[in-house]
Short mmCIF file of C-alpha atoms and ligand atoms in Angstrom, two decimals:
data_model
loop_
_atom_site.label_atom_id
_atom_site.label_comp_id
_atom_site.label_asym_id
_atom_site.label_seq_id
_atom_site.Cartn_x
_atom_site.Cartn_y
_atom_site.Cartn_z
CA UNK A 15 -26.51 26.19 -8.07
CA UNK A 16 -27.53 24.38 -11.14
CA UNK A 17 -25.12 22.01 -12.86
CA UNK A 18 -25.48 23.83 -15.96
CA UNK A 19 -24.52 27.34 -14.52
CA UNK A 20 -20.98 26.33 -13.36
CA UNK A 21 -20.64 24.45 -16.59
CA UNK A 22 -17.23 25.07 -18.53
CA UNK A 23 -17.05 26.59 -21.67
CA UNK A 24 -14.48 26.64 -24.58
CA UNK A 25 -12.28 29.65 -24.16
CA UNK A 26 -12.55 31.18 -27.58
CA UNK A 27 -14.45 31.17 -30.92
CA UNK A 28 -11.63 29.68 -32.74
CA UNK A 29 -11.43 26.85 -30.09
CA UNK A 30 -15.00 26.02 -30.17
CA UNK A 31 -14.86 25.57 -34.23
CA UNK A 32 -11.64 23.66 -34.19
CA UNK A 33 -13.01 21.46 -31.21
CA UNK A 34 -16.23 20.73 -33.42
CA UNK A 35 -14.09 20.13 -36.59
CA UNK A 36 -11.70 17.86 -34.68
CA UNK A 37 -14.72 15.65 -33.88
CA UNK A 38 -15.65 15.63 -37.35
CA UNK A 39 -12.49 15.32 -39.25
CA UNK A 40 -10.91 11.99 -38.45
CA UNK A 41 -10.93 8.47 -39.63
CA UNK A 42 -14.27 9.02 -41.17
CA UNK A 43 -12.49 11.35 -43.81
CA UNK A 44 -9.30 9.81 -44.40
CA UNK A 45 -10.28 6.24 -44.00
CA UNK A 46 -13.77 5.58 -44.51
CA UNK A 47 -14.55 8.19 -47.16
CA UNK A 48 -12.27 6.58 -49.75
CA UNK A 49 -13.33 3.21 -49.25
CA UNK A 50 -16.93 3.89 -49.46
CA UNK A 51 -16.34 6.18 -52.47
CA UNK A 52 -14.50 3.20 -53.96
CA UNK A 53 -17.16 0.65 -53.06
CA UNK A 54 -19.91 2.82 -54.39
CA UNK A 55 -18.60 3.67 -57.68
CA UNK A 56 -16.71 6.99 -57.43
CA UNK A 57 -17.80 10.26 -58.29
CA UNK A 58 -21.63 9.91 -58.45
CA UNK A 59 -21.31 8.81 -54.87
CA UNK A 60 -19.44 11.82 -54.01
CA UNK A 61 -22.30 14.10 -55.50
CA UNK A 62 -25.20 12.22 -53.47
CA UNK A 63 -22.72 12.80 -50.48
CA UNK A 64 -22.54 16.45 -51.01
CA UNK A 65 -26.27 16.91 -51.42
CA UNK A 66 -26.80 14.92 -48.17
CA UNK A 67 -24.14 17.31 -46.55
CA UNK A 68 -26.01 20.40 -47.69
CA UNK A 69 -29.80 19.18 -47.03
CA UNK A 70 -29.38 17.30 -44.04
CA UNK A 71 -25.81 17.76 -42.51
CA UNK A 72 -25.59 21.46 -42.01
CA UNK A 73 -29.37 22.10 -40.67
CA UNK A 74 -29.09 19.34 -38.53
CA UNK A 75 -25.71 20.36 -37.09
CA UNK A 76 -27.32 23.68 -36.45
CA UNK A 77 -30.20 21.91 -34.70
CA UNK A 78 -27.59 19.97 -32.57
CA UNK A 79 -25.98 23.22 -31.71
CA UNK A 80 -29.19 25.00 -30.71
CA UNK A 81 -30.09 21.91 -28.39
CA UNK A 82 -26.86 21.76 -26.69
CA UNK A 83 -26.16 25.48 -26.08
CA UNK A 84 -29.66 25.97 -24.96
CA UNK A 85 -30.06 23.23 -22.66
CA UNK A 86 -26.43 23.58 -21.58
CA UNK A 87 -26.29 19.59 -20.77
CA UNK A 88 -25.17 16.13 -21.94
CA UNK A 89 -27.23 14.92 -25.04
CA UNK A 90 -29.80 12.99 -22.87
CA UNK A 91 -30.16 15.59 -20.31
CA UNK A 92 -30.78 18.18 -23.02
CA UNK A 93 -34.21 16.48 -23.73
CA UNK A 94 -34.68 16.57 -19.77
CA UNK A 95 -34.44 19.96 -19.92
CA UNK A 96 -36.07 21.06 -23.05
CA UNK A 97 -38.91 18.75 -23.19
CA UNK A 98 -39.29 17.38 -19.70
CA UNK A 99 -41.17 14.02 -19.19
CA UNK A 100 -41.68 13.33 -22.93
CA UNK A 101 -40.27 10.61 -25.20
CA UNK A 102 -37.93 12.86 -26.88
CA UNK A 103 -35.31 11.93 -24.51
CA UNK A 104 -34.84 8.55 -26.27
CA UNK A 105 -33.24 10.56 -28.93
CA UNK A 106 -30.61 11.22 -26.27
CA UNK A 107 -30.17 7.46 -25.16
CA UNK A 108 -29.89 6.27 -28.50
CA UNK A 109 -27.18 8.74 -29.22
CA UNK A 110 -25.20 7.81 -25.95
CA UNK A 111 -25.75 4.19 -27.38
CA UNK A 112 -24.33 5.21 -30.73
CA UNK A 113 -21.50 7.03 -29.43
CA UNK A 114 -20.29 4.02 -27.45
CA UNK A 115 -20.73 1.54 -30.11
CA UNK A 116 -18.87 3.62 -32.62
CA UNK A 117 -16.11 4.57 -30.04
CA UNK A 118 -15.49 0.78 -29.64
CA UNK A 119 -15.03 -0.30 -33.10
CA UNK A 120 -13.48 2.98 -34.32
CA UNK A 121 -10.80 2.61 -31.60
CA UNK A 122 -9.87 -0.55 -33.39
CA UNK A 123 -8.78 1.41 -36.57
CA UNK A 124 -7.34 4.19 -34.73
CA UNK A 125 -5.15 1.33 -33.05
CA UNK A 126 -3.95 0.46 -36.33
CA UNK A 127 -2.89 3.94 -36.87
CA UNK A 128 -0.42 3.68 -33.83
CA UNK A 129 1.00 0.52 -35.28
CA UNK A 130 1.77 2.13 -38.56
CA UNK A 131 3.20 5.19 -36.76
CA UNK A 132 5.70 2.81 -35.03
CA UNK A 133 6.40 1.07 -38.15
CA UNK A 134 7.18 4.32 -40.17
CA UNK A 135 9.18 5.39 -37.05
CA UNK A 136 11.48 2.33 -37.07
CA UNK A 137 11.91 2.76 -40.83
CA UNK A 138 10.03 -0.64 -41.15
CA UNK A 139 8.43 0.59 -44.75
CA UNK A 140 11.68 1.18 -46.51
CA UNK A 141 12.19 -0.81 -49.67
CA UNK A 142 8.68 -2.37 -49.31
CA UNK A 143 6.74 -2.87 -52.54
CA UNK A 144 2.81 -2.52 -53.12
CA UNK A 145 2.46 -6.24 -52.73
CA UNK A 146 4.56 -6.33 -49.34
CA UNK A 147 2.20 -3.50 -47.89
CA UNK A 148 -0.94 -5.94 -48.75
CA UNK A 149 0.39 -8.98 -47.07
CA UNK A 150 1.85 -7.27 -44.07
CA UNK A 151 -1.46 -5.23 -43.51
CA UNK A 152 -3.34 -8.64 -43.69
CA UNK A 153 -1.00 -10.37 -41.32
CA UNK A 154 -1.17 -7.60 -38.79
CA UNK A 155 -4.91 -7.13 -38.90
CA UNK A 156 -5.67 -10.84 -38.40
CA UNK A 157 -3.13 -11.09 -35.48
CA UNK A 158 -5.08 -11.53 -32.22
CA UNK A 159 -2.81 -9.69 -29.91
CA UNK A 160 -1.40 -6.64 -31.51
CA UNK A 161 -4.15 -4.98 -33.01
CA UNK A 162 -6.02 -5.39 -29.61
CA UNK A 163 -3.19 -4.03 -27.67
CA UNK A 164 -2.92 -0.84 -29.80
CA UNK A 165 -6.64 -0.40 -29.39
CA UNK A 166 -6.25 -0.38 -25.55
CA UNK A 167 -3.41 2.10 -25.85
CA UNK A 168 -5.67 4.48 -28.03
CA UNK A 169 -8.33 4.21 -25.59
CA UNK A 170 -6.16 4.73 -22.81
CA UNK A 171 -4.91 8.09 -24.39
CA UNK A 172 -8.41 9.10 -25.28
CA UNK A 173 -8.93 8.76 -21.52
CA UNK A 174 -6.30 10.70 -20.46
CA UNK A 175 -7.48 13.81 -22.71
CA UNK A 176 -11.06 13.55 -21.26
CA UNK A 177 -9.89 13.49 -17.81
CA UNK A 178 -7.75 16.60 -18.28
CA UNK A 179 -11.24 18.27 -19.01
CA UNK A 180 -12.72 20.37 -21.82
CA UNK A 181 -10.36 23.28 -21.89
CA UNK A 182 -7.11 22.18 -21.43
CA UNK A 183 -7.80 18.68 -22.82
CA UNK A 184 -10.41 18.92 -25.78
CA UNK A 185 -9.97 22.55 -26.96
CA UNK A 186 -6.08 22.82 -26.82
CA UNK A 187 -5.43 19.36 -28.14
CA UNK A 188 -7.54 20.40 -31.10
CA UNK A 189 -5.91 23.76 -31.59
CA UNK A 190 -2.66 22.12 -32.07
CA UNK A 191 -3.57 19.12 -34.15
CA UNK A 192 -6.09 20.49 -36.61
CA UNK A 193 -3.75 23.10 -38.37
CA UNK A 194 -0.75 20.65 -38.42
CA UNK A 195 -3.15 17.97 -39.97
CA UNK A 196 -4.42 20.47 -42.79
CA UNK A 197 -0.85 21.32 -43.76
CA UNK A 198 0.27 17.74 -44.18
CA UNK A 199 -2.90 16.82 -46.13
CA UNK A 200 -1.87 19.49 -48.73
CA UNK A 201 1.42 18.15 -48.78
CA UNK A 202 0.53 14.48 -49.58
CA UNK A 203 -2.10 16.01 -52.21
CA UNK A 204 0.75 17.27 -54.23
CA UNK A 205 2.71 14.22 -53.66
CA UNK A 206 0.19 11.91 -54.95
CA UNK A 207 -0.97 14.08 -57.70
CA UNK A 208 2.65 13.82 -59.04
CA UNK A 209 2.49 10.03 -59.33
CA UNK A 210 2.55 8.27 -62.66
CA UNK A 211 -1.01 7.38 -63.74
CA UNK A 212 -2.58 9.57 -61.38
CA UNK A 213 -4.97 10.98 -63.86
CA UNK A 214 -6.84 7.65 -63.64
CA UNK A 215 -7.43 8.16 -60.07
CA UNK A 216 -8.77 11.51 -60.68
CA UNK A 217 -11.29 10.55 -63.25
CA UNK A 218 -12.51 8.01 -61.17
CA UNK A 219 -12.95 10.60 -58.34
CA UNK A 220 -14.19 13.44 -60.65
CA UNK A 221 -16.28 11.75 -63.36
CA UNK A 222 -19.62 10.65 -62.35
CA UNK A 223 -21.03 7.33 -63.61
CA UNK A 224 -24.66 7.25 -62.58
CA UNK A 225 -25.42 3.63 -64.00
CA UNK A 226 -23.72 2.48 -60.91
CA UNK A 227 -26.15 4.31 -58.57
CA UNK A 228 -28.42 1.72 -56.56
CA UNK A 229 -30.54 2.42 -53.72
CA UNK A 230 -27.76 1.05 -51.29
CA UNK A 231 -25.56 4.02 -52.71
CA UNK A 232 -27.93 6.58 -51.19
CA UNK A 233 -27.99 4.99 -47.97
CA UNK A 234 -24.24 4.76 -47.90
CA UNK A 235 -23.86 8.45 -48.85
CA UNK A 236 -26.39 9.54 -46.45
CA UNK A 237 -24.61 7.17 -43.70
CA UNK A 238 -20.98 8.67 -44.60
CA UNK A 239 -22.35 12.13 -44.18
CA UNK A 240 -23.89 11.67 -40.72
CA UNK A 241 -20.65 9.65 -39.69
CA UNK A 242 -18.25 12.21 -41.17
CA UNK A 243 -19.85 15.22 -39.72
CA UNK A 244 -20.19 13.46 -36.09
CA UNK A 245 -24.02 13.83 -36.44
CA UNK A 246 -27.20 12.24 -35.21
CA UNK A 247 -25.70 11.22 -31.70
CA UNK A 248 -25.79 14.49 -30.02
CA UNK A 249 -21.84 14.45 -30.04
CA UNK A 250 -21.92 18.18 -31.41
CA UNK A 251 -24.69 19.00 -29.29
CA UNK A 252 -22.76 17.98 -26.24
CA UNK A 253 -19.83 20.30 -27.39
CA UNK A 254 -22.15 23.16 -28.17
CA UNK A 255 -23.10 22.73 -24.46
CA UNK A 256 -19.60 24.19 -23.83
CA UNK A 257 -19.96 26.97 -26.48
CA UNK A 258 -20.34 30.58 -24.87
CA UNK A 259 -23.07 33.06 -25.70
CA UNK A 260 -21.09 34.71 -28.60
CA UNK A 261 -20.40 31.63 -30.78
CA UNK A 262 -22.15 32.22 -33.93
CA UNK A 263 -24.36 28.70 -34.57
CA UNK A 264 -24.72 29.16 -38.20
CA UNK A 265 -21.08 30.34 -39.15
CA UNK A 266 -19.78 27.49 -36.92
CA UNK A 267 -21.63 24.85 -38.54
CA UNK A 268 -20.88 26.09 -42.03
CA UNK A 269 -17.00 26.26 -41.13
CA UNK A 270 -17.17 22.61 -39.91
CA UNK A 271 -19.04 21.40 -42.73
CA UNK A 272 -16.55 22.96 -45.02
CA UNK A 273 -13.40 21.85 -43.20
CA UNK A 274 -14.86 18.29 -42.86
CA UNK A 275 -15.78 18.14 -46.62
CA UNK A 276 -12.38 19.59 -47.93
CA UNK A 277 -10.47 17.14 -45.86
CA UNK A 278 -12.65 14.12 -47.35
CA UNK A 279 -12.17 15.05 -50.80
CA UNK A 280 -8.49 15.97 -50.34
CA UNK A 281 -8.18 12.41 -48.88
CA UNK A 282 -9.77 11.09 -51.89
CA UNK A 283 -7.31 13.00 -54.18
CA UNK A 284 -4.62 11.32 -52.12
CA UNK A 285 -5.67 7.94 -52.39
CA UNK A 286 -7.29 7.11 -55.52
CA UNK A 287 -4.29 8.31 -57.67
CA UNK A 288 -2.12 6.47 -55.53
CA UNK A 289 -4.07 3.32 -55.54
CA UNK A 290 -4.61 3.76 -59.49
CA UNK A 291 -0.85 4.24 -60.07
CA UNK A 292 -0.02 0.95 -58.35
CA UNK A 293 -2.93 -1.05 -59.67
CA UNK A 294 -4.73 -1.44 -56.33
CA UNK A 295 -8.37 -1.64 -57.04
CA UNK A 296 -10.40 1.24 -55.39
CA UNK A 297 -12.98 -0.98 -53.92
CA UNK A 298 -10.24 -3.01 -51.72
CA UNK A 299 -12.58 -1.80 -48.66
CA UNK A 300 -11.18 -0.68 -45.16
CA UNK A 301 -7.41 -1.82 -45.85
CA UNK A 302 -7.49 0.63 -48.74
CA UNK A 303 -5.58 3.59 -46.68
CA UNK A 304 -3.27 1.12 -44.94
CA UNK A 305 -2.03 -0.54 -48.03
CA UNK A 306 -2.02 2.28 -50.73
CA UNK A 307 -0.89 4.98 -48.55
CA UNK A 308 2.79 3.70 -47.19
CA UNK A 309 3.24 2.78 -50.64
CA UNK A 310 2.77 6.38 -51.85
CA UNK A 311 5.55 7.72 -49.91
CA UNK A 312 7.82 4.79 -51.06
CA UNK A 313 6.83 5.69 -54.63
CA UNK A 314 6.95 9.32 -54.47
CA UNK A 315 10.14 9.86 -52.53
CA UNK A 316 11.80 6.49 -53.65
CA UNK A 317 15.06 8.42 -54.52
CA UNK A 318 15.27 10.30 -51.23
CA UNK A 319 14.39 7.60 -48.57
CA UNK A 320 14.87 10.15 -45.93
CA UNK A 321 11.97 12.22 -47.29
CA UNK A 322 9.86 9.16 -47.55
CA UNK A 323 10.77 8.11 -44.10
CA UNK A 324 9.80 11.80 -42.85
CA UNK A 325 6.46 11.86 -44.72
CA UNK A 326 5.20 8.52 -43.62
CA UNK A 327 6.13 9.13 -39.84
CA UNK A 328 4.32 12.51 -40.11
CA UNK A 329 1.13 11.12 -41.91
CA UNK A 330 0.65 8.52 -39.44
CA UNK A 331 1.17 10.42 -36.51
CA UNK A 332 -1.34 13.04 -37.68
CA UNK A 333 -3.79 10.37 -38.64
CA UNK A 334 -3.42 9.12 -35.06
CA UNK A 335 -4.09 12.76 -33.90
CA UNK A 336 -7.07 12.91 -36.14
CA UNK A 337 -8.66 9.90 -34.86
CA UNK A 338 -7.77 11.04 -31.40
CA UNK A 339 -9.73 14.34 -31.57
CA UNK A 340 -12.68 12.16 -32.91
CA UNK A 341 -12.56 9.54 -30.21
CA UNK A 342 -12.29 12.25 -27.55
CA UNK A 343 -15.63 13.64 -28.74
CA UNK A 344 -17.26 10.25 -28.79
CA UNK A 345 -16.00 9.44 -25.23
CA UNK A 346 -17.23 12.90 -24.05
CA UNK A 347 -20.71 12.20 -25.27
CA UNK A 348 -20.93 9.12 -23.07
CA UNK A 349 -18.73 10.42 -20.28
CA UNK A 350 -20.81 13.59 -19.91
CA UNK A 351 -23.94 11.38 -19.91
CA UNK A 352 -22.70 9.25 -17.05
CA UNK A 353 -21.21 12.05 -15.17
CA UNK A 354 -24.45 14.31 -15.13
CA UNK A 355 -27.35 11.47 -15.22
CA UNK A 356 -25.81 9.00 -13.18
CA UNK A 357 -24.34 11.38 -10.67
CA UNK A 358 -20.82 9.90 -10.65
CA UNK A 359 -17.54 11.89 -10.68
CA UNK A 360 -16.44 12.84 -14.26
CA UNK A 361 -13.37 10.52 -13.66
CA UNK A 362 -15.26 7.45 -12.57
CA UNK A 363 -17.58 8.07 -15.57
CA UNK A 364 -14.51 8.13 -17.89
CA UNK A 365 -13.26 4.73 -16.46
CA UNK A 366 -16.50 3.30 -16.95
CA UNK A 367 -16.79 4.35 -20.54
CA UNK A 368 -12.97 3.43 -21.36
CA UNK A 369 -13.29 -0.16 -20.04
CA UNK A 370 -16.84 -0.65 -21.44
CA UNK A 371 -15.28 0.20 -24.80
CA UNK A 372 -12.27 -2.04 -24.33
CA UNK A 373 -14.40 -4.92 -23.84
CA UNK A 374 -16.67 -4.51 -26.77
CA UNK A 375 -13.62 -3.30 -28.91
CA UNK A 376 -12.08 -6.78 -28.34
CA UNK A 377 -14.76 -8.37 -30.39
CA UNK A 378 -14.50 -5.86 -33.28
CA UNK A 379 -10.87 -6.31 -33.31
CA UNK A 380 -10.71 -10.01 -33.39
CA UNK A 381 -13.40 -9.93 -36.14
CA UNK A 382 -10.68 -9.31 -38.59
CA UNK A 383 -8.87 -12.62 -37.64
CA UNK A 384 -10.17 -15.32 -35.32
CA UNK A 385 -13.76 -14.24 -35.20
CA UNK A 386 -14.13 -13.52 -39.16
CA UNK A 387 -16.49 -16.31 -39.28
CA UNK A 388 -18.62 -15.08 -36.86
CA UNK A 389 -21.37 -13.31 -38.89
CA UNK A 390 -24.50 -11.03 -38.02
CA UNK A 391 -26.78 -10.64 -40.93
CA UNK A 392 -23.58 -11.75 -43.18
CA UNK A 393 -21.41 -9.12 -41.78
CA UNK A 394 -18.61 -9.42 -39.44
CA UNK A 395 -19.17 -7.78 -35.94
CA UNK A 396 -17.12 -4.93 -36.90
CA UNK A 397 -19.01 -4.16 -40.20
CA UNK A 398 -22.26 -4.99 -38.31
CA UNK A 399 -21.35 -2.25 -35.75
CA UNK A 400 -20.45 0.12 -38.46
CA UNK A 401 -23.42 -0.34 -40.56
CA UNK A 402 -25.93 -0.37 -37.54
CA UNK A 403 -24.45 2.95 -36.26
CA UNK A 404 -23.90 4.73 -39.50
CA UNK A 405 -26.76 3.63 -41.54
CA UNK A 406 -29.26 3.35 -39.13
CA UNK A 407 -28.81 5.06 -35.82
CA UNK A 408 -27.06 8.38 -36.88
CA UNK A 409 -29.85 9.03 -39.71
CA UNK A 410 -32.53 8.06 -37.47
CA UNK A 411 -30.93 10.40 -34.75
CA UNK A 412 -30.63 13.13 -37.12
CA UNK A 413 -34.19 12.82 -38.39
CA UNK A 414 -35.48 13.15 -34.92
CA UNK A 415 -33.29 15.88 -34.10
CA UNK A 416 -34.52 17.75 -37.26
CA UNK A 417 -38.25 17.06 -36.02
CA UNK A 418 -37.67 18.22 -32.49
CA UNK A 419 -36.17 21.60 -33.41
CA UNK A 420 -38.57 21.93 -36.35
CA UNK A 421 -41.84 20.97 -34.74
CA UNK A 422 -41.55 20.76 -30.82
CA UNK A 423 -39.08 23.30 -29.55
CA UNK A 424 -40.40 26.72 -28.96
CA UNK A 425 -39.70 28.72 -32.22
CA UNK A 426 -38.67 31.80 -30.00
CA UNK A 427 -35.63 29.46 -28.45
CA UNK A 428 -34.55 28.45 -31.83
CA UNK A 429 -34.55 32.03 -33.00
CA UNK A 430 -32.71 33.21 -30.10
CA UNK A 431 -30.03 30.44 -30.02
CA UNK A 432 -29.43 31.11 -33.82
CA UNK A 433 -29.36 34.94 -33.72
CA UNK A 434 -27.67 35.22 -30.33
CA UNK A 435 -30.53 36.77 -28.89
CA UNK A 436 -31.14 38.98 -31.85
CA UNK A 437 -27.63 40.19 -32.21
CA UNK A 438 -26.91 38.47 -35.42
CA UNK A 439 -28.74 38.77 -38.86
CA UNK A 440 -30.02 35.72 -39.76
CA UNK A 441 -31.35 35.99 -43.24
CA UNK A 442 -31.54 32.08 -43.80
CA UNK A 443 -33.62 31.47 -40.65
CA UNK A 444 -36.85 30.75 -42.71
CA UNK A 445 -35.23 28.38 -45.19
CA UNK A 446 -33.34 26.64 -42.06
CA UNK A 447 -36.63 26.03 -40.72
CA UNK A 448 -38.27 24.74 -43.70
CA UNK A 449 -35.25 22.27 -44.12
CA UNK A 450 -35.55 20.90 -40.56
CA UNK A 451 -39.47 20.88 -40.71
CA UNK A 452 -39.77 19.19 -43.89
CA UNK A 453 -36.97 18.47 -46.30
CA UNK A 454 -34.31 16.69 -44.12
CA UNK A 455 -36.76 14.28 -42.37
CA UNK A 456 -38.55 13.64 -45.53
CA UNK A 457 -35.13 12.89 -47.52
CA UNK A 458 -33.90 10.67 -44.78
CA UNK A 459 -37.27 8.83 -44.55
CA UNK A 460 -37.07 8.28 -48.43
CA UNK A 461 -33.56 6.87 -48.33
CA UNK A 462 -34.96 4.40 -45.59
CA UNK A 463 -37.85 3.47 -47.71
CA UNK A 464 -35.97 3.32 -50.81
CA UNK A 465 -33.41 0.81 -49.18
CA UNK A 466 -36.15 -1.23 -48.25
CA UNK A 467 -36.95 -1.87 -51.68
CA UNK A 468 -40.44 -0.39 -51.56
CA UNK A 469 -39.68 2.88 -53.88
N1 LIG B 525 -16.75 12.33 -37.46
C1 LIG B 525 -15.78 11.23 -37.11
C2 LIG B 525 -14.74 10.83 -38.20
O1 LIG B 525 -15.17 11.40 -39.45
C3 LIG B 525 -16.44 10.12 -36.61
C4 LIG B 525 -17.48 10.30 -35.59
C5 LIG B 525 -18.71 9.86 -35.67
C6 LIG B 525 -17.02 11.18 -34.30
C7 LIG B 525 -19.62 10.16 -34.81
C8 LIG B 525 -18.07 11.45 -33.32
C9 LIG B 525 -19.20 10.97 -33.52
O2 LIG B 525 -13.98 10.34 -38.25
#
């Protein structure tokens, strides 16, 4: 029997949506989106980001779904099945590499969330002021051992879920964690908006200032869209290989895109009012979340320390869980590849991936402290991996995926996947094709060229 025939499926439609949304919603929304918005001038960046999600994100996500569900294989295997012997398979190899690289540095920040969960749990934040949070974050992230150990713990947790498998591990964890995360985010939005001076933060988030838009802003917004939607590396195509025949690909893409965007915007609404109300600059970079947020709880519930305690603890647990549903998906891309293409058992494949990521992750972790002077192209190792993957590999992968489904893949296959064999009405089919054939690849190409300063 072919491997694809006894391949497992997600058990339900909602399970499939939540697993994909679990991959998309993560540190990219709650940690990266706010600091990218801060670094790139605020509301104008968000508008360009939204345009990228609509023009490129959703159609490319559908393409990944088509590729994954039709081939029922890992991201590199998919091209072997759909385009045997052709160079298209390099899209898959690049995706696996991108997944591996992202997992290695993402786990560093994911590890930070565990330290903050512990601190919140032992009541370590009580009575701290804005400046204390800044100094303690710097001391922690520069420490050579602690963040590294947390990164290892995080990768081991990810490993444990992967080893449990697709249904019991990936689907079940997403079904429990995603709704919890959503409710908590809503509560936090209310807390943050009630802070004095919150309106300044909201203005920053909602009033576009187009004078701040440079070519780099376009590239950052596009990179953020791909990163946040988990696109361009075959992560969602790997998940789609576990979708059953009834899953409506268009609807699933729309749901995932909406959930992901809502969470990102809400994270902005939580963080900016909070940052402005205590005078922290919105372009504080990667530390923004870890400095402003613990402070929000102290400020919002200063009079009722128990509430401050409960909310900070819940928030960091959920942040860690959101990160976990994303690291699981990156790990799965690489594990499914090693398992199916190199013909080793799933457990052994997972061991290789976890070990490799720990080794590479150590460099990223140390780049906040002892290796902070080791620069590649002016960037620390961590920043370099982030820029290389999100600004180059993911958009390039996305462009090639769009071209593959638009120009190479048999039109009938694309139609059958999107309409579930003709059972669904797909009034937007022509529009989808137009976008993946022309709009999305041209838009990505223009942003690349623009960044090179040629336009
Ligand atoms: N989308 C995830 C997030 O927002 C990150 C991610 C990127 C996950 C690429 C999988 C693949 O945190």
